[in-house]
CSV table of C-alpha atoms in Angstrom, one decimal:
chain,number,residue,atom,x,y,z
A,28,MET,CA,0.0,0.0,0.0
A,29,SER,CA,1.3,3.4,-0.8
A,30,GLU,CA,1.8,6.4,1.4
A,31,LEU,CA,2.1,10.1,0.6
A,32,LYS,CA,5.1,12.3,1.4
A,33,PRO,CA,5.8,15.9,0.7
A,34,ALA,CA,5.9,16.5,-3.0
A,35,HIS,CA,7.9,19.8,-3.0
A,36,PRO,CA,11.5,20.3,-1.9
A,37,PRO,CA,12.2,22.0,1.4
A,38,LEU,CA,11.8,25.7,1.1
A,39,GLU,CA,15.4,26.4,1.9
A,40,ASP,CA,16.4,24.4,-1.2
A,41,LEU,CA,14.6,26.9,-3.4
A,42,ALA,CA,17.0,29.7,-2.5
A,43,VAL,CA,19.4,30.9,-5.2
A,44,PRO,CA,22.5,33.0,-4.2
A,45,ALA,CA,21.9,36.6,-5.2
A,46,ALA,CA,25.6,37.0,-6.2
A,47,ASP,CA,25.4,34.2,-8.9
A,48,PRO,CA,22.8,35.5,-11.4
A,49,VAL,CA,23.9,32.8,-14.0
A,50,ARG,CA,22.1,30.2,-11.8
A,51,MET,CA,18.7,31.9,-12.2
A,52,ASP,CA,16.0,30.0,-14.1
A,53,THR,CA,14.9,30.9,-17.6
A,54,VAL,CA,12.8,33.9,-16.4
A,55,GLY,CA,15.9,35.8,-15.6
A,56,ALA,CA,18.4,34.1,-17.9
A,57,ASP,CA,18.5,36.8,-20.6
A,58,ALA,CA,19.0,39.4,-17.9
A,59,ALA,CA,21.9,37.4,-16.4
A,60,ARG,CA,23.7,37.1,-19.8
A,61,VAL,CA,23.3,40.9,-20.3
A,62,TRP,CA,24.8,41.5,-16.8
A,63,ASP,CA,27.7,39.3,-17.4
A,64,SER,CA,28.4,40.5,-21.0
A,65,PRO,CA,31.8,42.0,-21.6
A,66,ASP,CA,30.2,44.7,-23.6
A,67,ASP,CA,28.1,45.8,-20.6
A,68,ASP,CA,28.7,49.4,-19.4
A,69,ASP,CA,26.9,52.0,-17.5
A,70,ASP,CA,26.0,53.8,-20.7
A,71,ASN,CA,23.5,51.1,-21.7
A,72,PRO,CA,20.4,51.8,-19.6
A,73,ARG,CA,18.3,49.4,-21.8
A,74,ASP,CA,20.5,46.4,-20.8
A,75,THR,CA,20.3,47.5,-17.1
A,76,ARG,CA,16.5,47.7,-17.2
A,77,THR,CA,16.4,44.3,-18.9
A,78,PHE,CA,18.4,42.8,-16.1
A,79,PHE,CA,16.3,44.3,-13.3
A,80,ARG,CA,13.1,43.4,-15.0
A,81,GLY,CA,14.2,39.8,-15.4
A,82,ARG,CA,15.4,39.7,-11.8
A,83,LEU,CA,12.1,41.1,-10.6
A,84,LEU,CA,10.2,38.4,-12.6
A,85,TRP,CA,12.4,35.7,-11.2
A,86,THR,CA,11.9,37.0,-7.6
A,87,VAL,CA,8.2,37.1,-8.0
A,88,ARG,CA,8.2,33.6,-9.4
A,89,GLN,CA,10.2,32.2,-6.5
A,90,TYR,CA,8.0,34.0,-4.1
A,91,ILE,CA,4.9,32.5,-5.6
A,92,ARG,CA,6.5,29.1,-5.6
A,93,GLU,CA,7.3,29.4,-1.9
A,94,HIS,CA,4.1,31.1,-0.7
A,95,GLY,CA,1.6,30.4,-3.4
A,96,PRO,CA,0.2,27.1,-1.9
A,97,LEU,CA,-0.3,28.8,1.5
A,98,ALA,CA,-2.0,31.8,-0.1
A,99,ALA,CA,-4.3,29.5,-2.1
A,100,MET,CA,-5.2,27.6,1.1
A,101,LEU,CA,-5.8,30.8,3.0
A,102,ALA,CA,-8.3,31.9,0.3
A,103,VAL,CA,-10.1,28.5,0.4
A,104,VAL,CA,-10.4,28.6,4.2
A,105,PHE,CA,-11.7,32.2,4.1
A,106,VAL,CA,-14.4,31.5,1.5
A,107,ASN,CA,-15.4,28.2,3.1
A,108,LEU,CA,-15.6,29.6,6.6
A,109,ALA,CA,-17.7,32.5,5.4
A,110,GLY,CA,-20.3,29.9,4.6
A,111,TYR,CA,-19.9,28.4,8.1
A,112,GLY,CA,-20.1,31.9,9.5
A,113,ILE,CA,-23.5,32.4,7.9
A,114,MET,CA,-24.9,29.5,9.9
A,115,VAL,CA,-23.8,30.6,13.4
A,116,PRO,CA,-26.3,33.5,13.8
A,117,LEU,CA,-28.8,32.0,11.4
A,118,ILE,CA,-29.5,28.6,13.0
A,119,PRO,CA,-31.5,29.8,16.1
A,120,PHE,CA,-33.9,31.9,14.0
A,121,PHE,CA,-34.1,29.4,11.2
A,122,ALA,CA,-35.0,26.6,13.7
A,123,SER,CA,-37.6,28.9,15.3
A,124,SER,CA,-39.2,29.4,11.9
A,125,LEU,CA,-39.7,25.6,11.9
A,126,ASN,CA,-41.4,25.8,15.3
A,127,ALA,CA,-38.5,24.2,17.0
A,128,ALA,CA,-38.3,23.9,20.8
A,129,PRO,CA,-35.3,25.4,22.5
A,130,TRP,CA,-33.7,22.0,23.0
A,131,GLN,CA,-34.1,21.3,19.3
A,132,VAL,CA,-32.3,24.6,18.5
A,133,THR,CA,-29.3,23.5,20.6
A,134,LEU,CA,-29.5,20.0,19.1
A,135,MET,CA,-28.9,21.5,15.7
A,136,PHE,CA,-25.5,22.8,17.0
A,137,SER,CA,-24.6,19.6,18.8
A,138,ILE,CA,-25.5,17.3,16.0
A,139,TYR,CA,-23.2,19.2,13.7
A,140,TYR,CA,-20.2,18.7,16.0
A,141,LEU,CA,-21.2,15.0,16.3
A,142,GLY,CA,-20.8,14.7,12.6
A,143,GLN,CA,-17.4,16.4,12.9
A,144,PHE,CA,-16.5,14.0,15.7
A,145,PHE,CA,-16.8,11.0,13.3
A,146,ALA,CA,-15.4,12.6,10.2
A,147,GLU,CA,-12.3,14.4,11.3
A,148,PRO,CA,-10.2,11.3,12.2
A,149,TYR,CA,-11.4,9.4,9.2
A,150,PHE,CA,-10.6,12.2,6.7
A,151,GLY,CA,-7.3,12.9,8.4
A,152,ARG,CA,-6.1,9.3,8.0
A,153,LEU,CA,-7.4,9.2,4.5
A,154,SER,CA,-5.6,12.3,3.5
A,155,ASP,CA,-2.3,10.7,4.7
A,156,ARG,CA,-3.0,7.9,2.2
A,157,ILE,CA,-4.5,9.5,-0.9
A,158,GLY,CA,-3.4,13.2,-0.4
A,159,ARG,CA,-4.8,16.4,1.0
A,160,LYS,CA,-6.3,17.8,-2.3
A,161,PRO,CA,-8.8,15.0,-3.0
A,162,ILE,CA,-10.2,15.3,0.6
A,163,LEU,CA,-10.6,19.0,0.3
A,164,ILE,CA,-12.4,18.7,-3.0
A,165,LEU,CA,-14.7,16.0,-1.7
A,166,THR,CA,-15.7,17.9,1.5
A,167,THR,CA,-16.2,21.3,0.0
A,168,ALA,CA,-18.2,19.8,-2.8
A,169,LEU,CA,-20.5,17.8,-0.4
A,170,SER,CA,-21.3,20.9,1.5
A,171,VAL,CA,-23.1,22.5,-1.5
A,172,PRO,CA,-26.1,20.1,-1.7
A,173,PHE,CA,-26.4,20.1,2.1
A,174,TYR,CA,-26.8,23.8,2.3
A,175,ILE,CA,-29.3,23.8,-0.4
A,176,ALA,CA,-31.2,20.9,1.2
A,177,LEU,CA,-31.3,22.8,4.5
A,178,ALA,CA,-32.7,25.9,2.7
A,179,PHE,CA,-35.8,23.8,1.7
A,180,ALA,CA,-36.1,21.6,4.8
A,181,PRO,CA,-39.8,21.0,5.5
A,182,ASN,CA,-39.5,20.4,9.2
A,183,ILE,CA,-37.1,20.6,12.1
A,184,TRP,CA,-36.2,16.9,12.2
A,185,ILE,CA,-35.1,16.8,8.5
A,186,ALA,CA,-33.2,20.0,9.2
A,187,ILE,CA,-31.4,18.3,12.2
A,188,ALA,CA,-30.6,15.3,10.0
A,189,ILE,CA,-29.1,17.5,7.3
A,190,ARG,CA,-27.0,19.3,9.9
A,191,PHE,CA,-25.5,16.0,10.9
A,192,PHE,CA,-24.4,15.3,7.3
A,193,SER,CA,-23.2,18.8,7.1
A,194,GLY,CA,-21.0,18.1,10.1
A,195,LEU,CA,-19.6,15.0,8.3
A,196,SER,CA,-18.8,17.1,5.2
A,197,SER,CA,-17.1,19.8,7.3
A,198,GLY,CA,-14.6,17.3,8.8
A,199,ASN,CA,-11.7,18.8,6.8
A,200,ILE,CA,-10.0,21.1,9.3
A,201,SER,CA,-7.4,18.5,10.2
A,202,THR,CA,-6.7,18.0,6.4
A,203,ILE,CA,-6.2,21.8,6.1
A,204,GLN,CA,-3.8,21.8,9.0
A,205,SER,CA,-1.9,18.8,7.6
A,206,TYR,CA,-1.5,20.6,4.3
A,207,VAL,CA,0.0,23.7,6.0
A,208,SER,CA,2.3,21.3,8.0
A,209,ASP,CA,3.4,19.7,4.7
A,210,ILE,CA,4.4,22.9,3.0
A,211,SER,CA,6.1,24.5,6.1
A,212,ARG,CA,9.4,24.0,7.9
A,213,PRO,CA,9.0,23.2,11.7
A,214,ASP,CA,10.0,26.8,12.7
A,215,GLN,CA,7.3,28.2,10.3
A,216,ARG,CA,4.4,26.0,11.5
A,217,ALA,CA,3.1,28.0,14.4
A,218,SER,CA,3.1,31.3,12.5
A,219,ARG,CA,1.5,29.7,9.4
A,220,MET,CA,-1.2,28.0,11.6
A,221,SER,CA,-1.9,31.4,13.0
A,222,LEU,CA,-2.5,32.6,9.4
A,223,ILE,CA,-5.1,29.8,9.0
A,224,GLY,CA,-6.7,30.9,12.3
A,225,ALA,CA,-6.9,34.5,11.0
A,226,ALA,CA,-8.6,33.3,7.8
A,227,PHE,CA,-11.0,31.3,10.0
A,228,SER,CA,-11.8,34.4,12.1
A,229,LEU,CA,-12.2,36.7,9.0
A,230,GLY,CA,-14.5,34.1,7.3
A,231,ILE,CA,-16.7,33.8,10.4
A,232,MET,CA,-16.8,37.6,10.7
A,233,ILE,CA,-18.0,38.0,7.1
A,234,GLY,CA,-20.8,35.3,7.5
A,235,PRO,CA,-23.1,37.4,9.8
A,236,VAL,CA,-22.7,40.4,7.5
A,237,ILE,CA,-24.0,38.3,4.6
A,238,VAL,CA,-26.9,37.2,6.7
A,239,GLY,CA,-27.8,40.8,7.5
A,240,LEU,CA,-27.6,41.8,3.8
A,241,LEU,CA,-29.7,38.9,2.5
A,242,SER,CA,-32.3,38.5,5.2
A,243,HIS,CA,-35.0,41.1,4.5
A,244,ALA,CA,-38.2,39.2,4.1
A,245,PRO,CA,-40.8,38.7,6.8
A,246,VAL,CA,-40.0,36.0,9.4
A,247,THR,CA,-40.9,32.9,7.4
A,248,GLY,CA,-39.0,29.9,6.2
A,249,GLY,CA,-38.3,31.6,2.9
A,250,GLN,CA,-36.4,34.5,4.6
A,251,PHE,CA,-33.5,32.2,5.3
A,252,ARG,CA,-33.2,30.7,1.9
A,253,PRO,CA,-31.0,33.5,0.4
A,254,PRO,CA,-28.3,33.2,3.1
A,255,LEU,CA,-28.3,29.4,2.8
A,256,ILE,CA,-28.0,29.5,-1.0
A,257,ALA,CA,-25.2,32.0,-0.5
A,258,ALA,CA,-23.4,29.5,1.8
A,259,ALA,CA,-23.8,26.9,-0.9
A,260,ILE,CA,-22.3,29.2,-3.5
A,261,LEU,CA,-19.4,30.0,-1.3
A,262,SER,CA,-18.7,26.3,-0.8
A,263,ALA,CA,-18.8,25.8,-4.5
A,264,ILE,CA,-16.3,28.6,-5.0
A,265,ALA,CA,-14.0,27.0,-2.4
A,266,CYS,CA,-14.2,23.7,-4.2
A,267,VAL,CA,-13.3,25.3,-7.6
A,268,MET,CA,-10.4,27.1,-5.9
A,269,VAL,CA,-9.1,23.9,-4.5
A,270,MET,CA,-9.2,22.2,-7.9
A,271,LEU,CA,-7.5,25.1,-9.7
A,272,TYR,CA,-5.0,26.6,-7.2
A,273,VAL,CA,-4.2,24.1,-4.5
A,274,ARG,CA,-1.2,21.9,-5.4
A,275,GLU,CA,-1.0,18.4,-3.8
A,276,SER,CA,1.5,18.5,-1.0
A,277,ARG,CA,2.3,14.8,-0.8
A,278,GLN,CA,3.5,12.1,-3.2
A,279,ARG,CA,3.1,8.3,-3.2
A,280,THR,CA,5.8,6.0,-1.9
A,281,GLN,CA,5.6,2.3,-0.9
A,282,THR,CA,4.9,1.8,2.8
A,283,THR,CA,2.3,0.3,5.2
A,284,VAL,CA,-1.3,1.4,5.7
A,285,PRO,CA,-1.7,3.9,8.5
A,286,PRO,CA,-3.1,2.4,11.7
A,287,PRO,CA,-6.8,2.3,12.5
A,288,ILE,CA,-8.3,5.1,14.5
A,289,LEU,CA,-8.3,3.2,17.8
A,290,ARG,CA,-4.7,2.3,17.3
A,291,SER,CA,-3.9,6.0,16.6
A,292,LEU,CA,-5.6,6.9,19.9
A,293,LYS,CA,-3.6,4.2,21.7
A,294,ASP,CA,-0.3,5.5,20.2
A,295,ALA,CA,-1.2,9.1,21.1
A,296,LEU,CA,-2.0,8.2,24.7
A,297,LYS,CA,1.4,6.4,25.0
A,298,ASN,CA,3.3,9.5,23.8
A,299,PRO,CA,3.7,11.9,26.7
A,300,VAL,CA,3.6,14.9,24.5
A,301,THR,CA,0.5,14.1,22.4
A,302,LEU,CA,-1.2,12.8,25.6
A,303,ARG,CA,-0.8,16.2,27.2
A,304,VAL,CA,-1.8,18.0,24.0
A,305,ILE,CA,-5.0,16.0,23.7
A,306,LEU,CA,-5.9,16.6,27.4
A,307,ALA,CA,-5.2,20.4,27.0
A,308,THR,CA,-7.4,20.4,23.9
A,309,LEU,CA,-10.2,18.7,25.8
A,310,GLY,CA,-10.0,21.3,28.6
A,311,TYR,CA,-9.8,24.2,26.2
A,312,MET,CA,-12.6,23.1,23.9
A,313,ALA,CA,-14.9,22.4,26.8
A,314,THR,CA,-14.2,25.9,28.2
A,315,PHE,CA,-14.8,27.5,24.8
A,316,ALA,CA,-18.0,25.5,24.2
A,317,THR,CA,-19.2,26.7,27.7
A,318,LEU,CA,-18.7,30.3,26.6
A,319,GLU,CA,-20.3,29.7,23.2
A,320,ALA,CA,-23.4,28.1,24.7
A,321,THR,CA,-24.0,30.4,27.7
A,322,PHE,CA,-22.6,33.9,27.0
A,323,GLY,CA,-25.9,35.1,25.4
A,324,LEU,CA,-27.9,33.8,28.3
A,325,TRP,CA,-25.4,35.3,30.8
A,326,VAL,CA,-25.6,38.8,29.5
A,327,LYS,CA,-29.4,38.6,29.2
A,328,VAL,CA,-29.8,37.5,32.8
A,329,ARG,CA,-27.1,39.7,34.3
A,330,PHE,CA,-27.6,42.9,32.3
A,331,GLY,CA,-30.7,42.5,30.2
A,332,TRP,CA,-29.0,42.5,26.8
A,333,ASP,CA,-31.0,41.6,23.7
A,334,VAL,CA,-29.8,39.8,20.5
A,335,ALA,CA,-28.7,43.0,18.8
A,336,LYS,CA,-26.6,44.2,21.7
A,337,THR,CA,-25.1,40.8,22.2
A,338,ALA,CA,-24.1,40.7,18.5
A,339,THR,CA,-21.9,43.8,19.0
A,340,ILE,CA,-19.4,41.8,20.9
A,341,PHE,CA,-18.5,39.4,18.0
A,342,PRO,CA,-16.8,42.0,15.8
A,343,ILE,CA,-14.7,42.9,18.8
A,344,ILE,CA,-13.7,39.3,19.2
A,345,GLY,CA,-13.0,38.9,15.5
A,346,VAL,CA,-10.8,42.0,15.2
A,347,THR,CA,-8.8,41.1,18.3
A,348,ALA,CA,-8.2,37.6,17.1
A,349,VAL,CA,-7.1,38.7,13.7
A,350,ILE,CA,-4.6,41.2,15.2
A,351,MET,CA,-3.2,38.6,17.5
A,352,LEU,CA,-2.8,36.0,14.8
A,353,LEU,CA,-1.4,38.2,12.1
A,354,VAL,CA,0.8,40.6,14.2
A,355,VAL,CA,1.5,39.3,17.6
A,356,MET,CA,1.6,35.5,17.4
A,357,ARG,CA,4.8,35.0,15.3
A,358,PRO,CA,7.2,37.1,17.5
A,359,LEU,CA,5.8,35.6,20.6
A,360,VAL,CA,6.4,32.0,19.4
A,361,ARG,CA,9.9,32.9,18.2
A,362,ARG,CA,10.9,34.3,21.5
A,363,TYR,CA,9.2,32.1,24.0
A,364,GLY,CA,8.3,28.9,22.1
A,365,GLU,CA,4.9,27.2,21.5
A,366,SER,CA,4.4,25.6,24.9
A,367,LYS,CA,4.9,28.8,26.9
A,368,VAL,CA,2.6,30.8,24.5
A,369,LEU,CA,0.0,28.0,24.9
A,370,ALA,CA,0.2,28.1,28.7
A,371,CYS,CA,-0.1,31.9,28.8
A,372,GLY,CA,-3.1,31.8,26.4
A,373,LEU,CA,-4.9,29.2,28.5
A,374,PHE,CA,-4.2,31.3,31.7
A,375,LEU,CA,-5.6,34.5,30.1
A,376,PHE,CA,-8.6,32.7,28.7
A,377,GLY,CA,-9.4,31.2,32.2
A,378,LEU,CA,-8.7,34.5,33.9
A,379,SER,CA,-11.3,36.2,31.7
A,380,PHE,CA,-13.9,33.7,32.9
A,381,ALA,CA,-13.2,34.4,36.5
A,382,LEU,CA,-13.2,38.2,36.1
A,383,GLN,CA,-16.6,38.1,34.3
A,384,SER,CA,-18.1,36.3,37.2
A,385,LEU,CA,-16.8,38.8,39.7
A,386,HIS,CA,-18.1,42.1,38.4
A,387,ASN,CA,-21.4,43.8,38.0
A,388,VAL,CA,-20.3,46.6,35.7
A,389,GLU,CA,-21.7,46.5,32.2
A,390,GLY,CA,-18.8,48.5,30.8
A,391,LEU,CA,-16.3,45.9,31.8
A,392,ILE,CA,-17.8,43.1,29.6
A,393,ALA,CA,-16.1,44.2,26.4
A,394,PRO,CA,-12.6,44.7,27.9
A,395,ILE,CA,-12.7,41.4,29.6
A,396,VAL,CA,-13.9,39.7,26.4
A,397,VAL,CA,-10.8,41.3,24.7
A,398,LEU,CA,-8.6,39.8,27.4
A,399,GLY,CA,-10.0,36.4,26.9
A,400,THR,CA,-9.8,36.7,23.1
A,401,ILE,CA,-6.1,37.6,23.4
A,402,GLY,CA,-5.5,34.3,25.2
A,403,GLN,CA,-7.9,32.2,23.2
A,404,SER,CA,-6.6,33.3,19.8
A,405,VAL,CA,-3.1,31.8,20.3
A,406,ILE,CA,-4.2,28.5,21.8
A,407,PHE,CA,-5.4,26.5,18.8
A,408,SER,CA,-2.6,27.5,16.5
A,409,THR,CA,0.1,26.5,19.0
A,410,ILE,CA,-1.7,23.2,19.7
A,411,CYS,CA,-1.7,22.3,16.0
A,412,ALA,CA,2.0,23.4,15.6
A,413,ILE,CA,3.1,21.2,18.5
A,414,LEU,CA,1.3,18.2,17.1
A,415,SER,CA,2.6,18.6,13.6
A,416,ILE,CA,6.2,19.0,14.9
A,417,THR,CA,6.1,15.9,17.2
A,418,THR,CA,4.2,13.6,14.9
A,419,PRO,CA,5.8,11.6,12.0
A,420,SER,CA,4.9,13.1,8.6
A,421,ASP,CA,3.1,10.0,7.5
A,422,ARG,CA,0.6,10.3,10.5
A,423,THR,CA,0.2,14.0,10.7
A,424,GLY,CA,-3.3,13.9,9.2
A,425,ALA,CA,-4.4,11.1,11.5
A,426,MET,CA,-3.1,12.8,14.6
A,427,LEU,CA,-4.6,16.2,13.8
A,428,GLY,CA,-7.9,14.5,12.9
A,429,LEU,CA,-7.9,12.7,16.2
A,430,ASN,CA,-7.3,15.9,18.1
A,431,MET,CA,-10.1,17.7,16.2
A,432,SER,CA,-12.4,14.7,17.1
A,433,ILE,CA,-11.5,15.2,20.8
A,434,GLY,CA,-12.3,18.9,20.4
A,435,ALA,CA,-15.7,18.1,18.8
A,436,MET,CA,-16.5,15.7,21.7
A,437,ALA,CA,-15.8,18.5,24.1
A,438,ARG,CA,-18.1,20.9,22.1
A,439,ILE,CA,-20.9,18.3,22.4
A,440,THR,CA,-20.7,17.7,26.1
A,441,GLY,CA,-19.5,21.1,27.3
A,442,PRO,CA,-22.8,23.0,26.5
A,443,MET,CA,-24.8,20.2,28.2
A,444,ILE,CA,-22.9,20.4,31.4
A,445,ALA,CA,-22.9,24.2,31.3
A,446,GLY,CA,-26.7,24.3,30.8
A,447,VAL,CA,-27.2,22.2,33.8
A,448,LEU,CA,-24.9,24.3,36.0
A,449,PHE,CA,-26.6,27.5,34.7
A,450,SER,CA,-30.1,26.3,35.6
A,451,THR,CA,-29.1,24.7,38.9
A,452,PHE,CA,-26.5,27.1,40.4
A,453,GLY,CA,-26.9,30.4,38.6
A,454,PRO,CA,-25.5,32.2,35.6
A,455,ASN,CA,-21.9,32.4,37.0
A,456,ALA,CA,-21.5,28.7,37.6
A,457,PRO,CA,-20.5,27.9,34.0
A,458,LEU,CA,-17.9,30.7,34.1
A,459,TRP,CA,-16.3,29.1,37.2
A,460,MET,CA,-16.3,25.7,35.5
A,461,GLY,CA,-14.5,27.2,32.5
A,462,ALA,CA,-11.9,29.0,34.7
A,463,ALA,CA,-11.3,25.7,36.6
A,464,LEU,CA,-10.7,23.7,33.4
A,465,THR,CA,-8.0,26.0,32.1
A,466,ILE,CA,-5.8,25.6,35.2
A,467,PRO,CA,-4.8,22.0,34.6
A,468,ALA,CA,-4.6,22.6,30.8
A,469,ALA,CA,-2.1,25.4,31.4
A,470,VAL,CA,0.0,23.1,33.7
A,471,LEU,CA,0.0,20.5,31.0
A,472,ALA,CA,1.1,23.0,28.4
A,473,LEU,CA,4.2,23.9,30.5
A,474,GLN,CA,5.0,20.2,30.8
A,475,ILE,CA,4.8,19.9,27.0
A,476,GLY,CA,7.6,22.4,26.6
A,477,ARG,CA,10.0,20.2,28.7
A,478,LEU,CA,9.0,16.9,27.0
A,479,LYS,CA,9.0,18.3,23.4
A,480,LYS,CA,12.7,18.7,23.5
A,481,ALA,CA,13.1,14.9,23.3
A,482,TYR,CA,11.2,14.8,19.9
């Protein structure tokens, strides 16, 4: 059975010494000959311009060769996540238009993550065997009919079933992360994962804007069809972009078949680094899911906020996350390393939970949310970078898929527990649970830094 390995040479092999223009490829060959010509002199501006034009074209070509695959993937992620971002604010109102009970509304979220729970490890392993590009084409293409079917769902139960299959088709995040790992050196992975995170954040920010622009009809089932059709169109565009612009990052060689999912889990639990990463992921994702499920209820009960006022927080979250991922993340990782940045992010995220539960001042909500977003934005990128560095290249997809599956499981169970705590002990109880979960996760992150040196 064949395995796939990186198809492109290491990026450092692409460099050409600037002092040796004869070694340039054909784009700048003519310019190099002009430069080395014995007849060359300073009185021939045309020859000089020819050289610099050829040199510029060669530089652009080398830049595209090095960064083009990443740029194409960032565009795909942005377009695809804009479709997902449409669903986040739309689902509660769409489900209500189908006369759904509150528990059915939350079920539409949980069932989606259940689909991801099953799909992520499977597609991750499959991408290790057949390549990243076929999986990305398949998953983005499958999303198109599911969005259209949801737009015309006649009742809530069919809508819930469609959401499950949508979750299955969205199980490509580990494949995207594996692709970025394939085309990056180990020292580049954290910063490049942060770029993927920024594309995620921008896509999710654009989604609600599309909903606002396209939802103008009276509150009936038909009101939500234009945004859902728009999501289908965005997925179709992402699929075409993968086919046209994403180059396969792995090539076939003869080797054994990757181990089954349960074997991958067993191997991960035996590895002290991956074990701690998985446990940290479990704690972080449960905390994040707690915030996702109860924040709207918390501001409503504590401060009487409505939907419109609650929505004003999300642009703040998005802008903060993008700034952190694009500007701050890279120098932090270079100076302190992935594990220390991860531990600090978990600490700040948990601290924001504790601070929110301790105050009664409405004006403090946004600053504390910014503090939590500063911590939260660096967590996931560093987790992915650590896993990609410490996992053999032939199992990167399987391991990242397993980690995403663990995260999906936390997003299924976290809201359920948070809902019980909210109803039983009051609105601050889920916040204290989230703060408590980040403490052991931060300790595990610090341990990862010491153990990672052995890998």
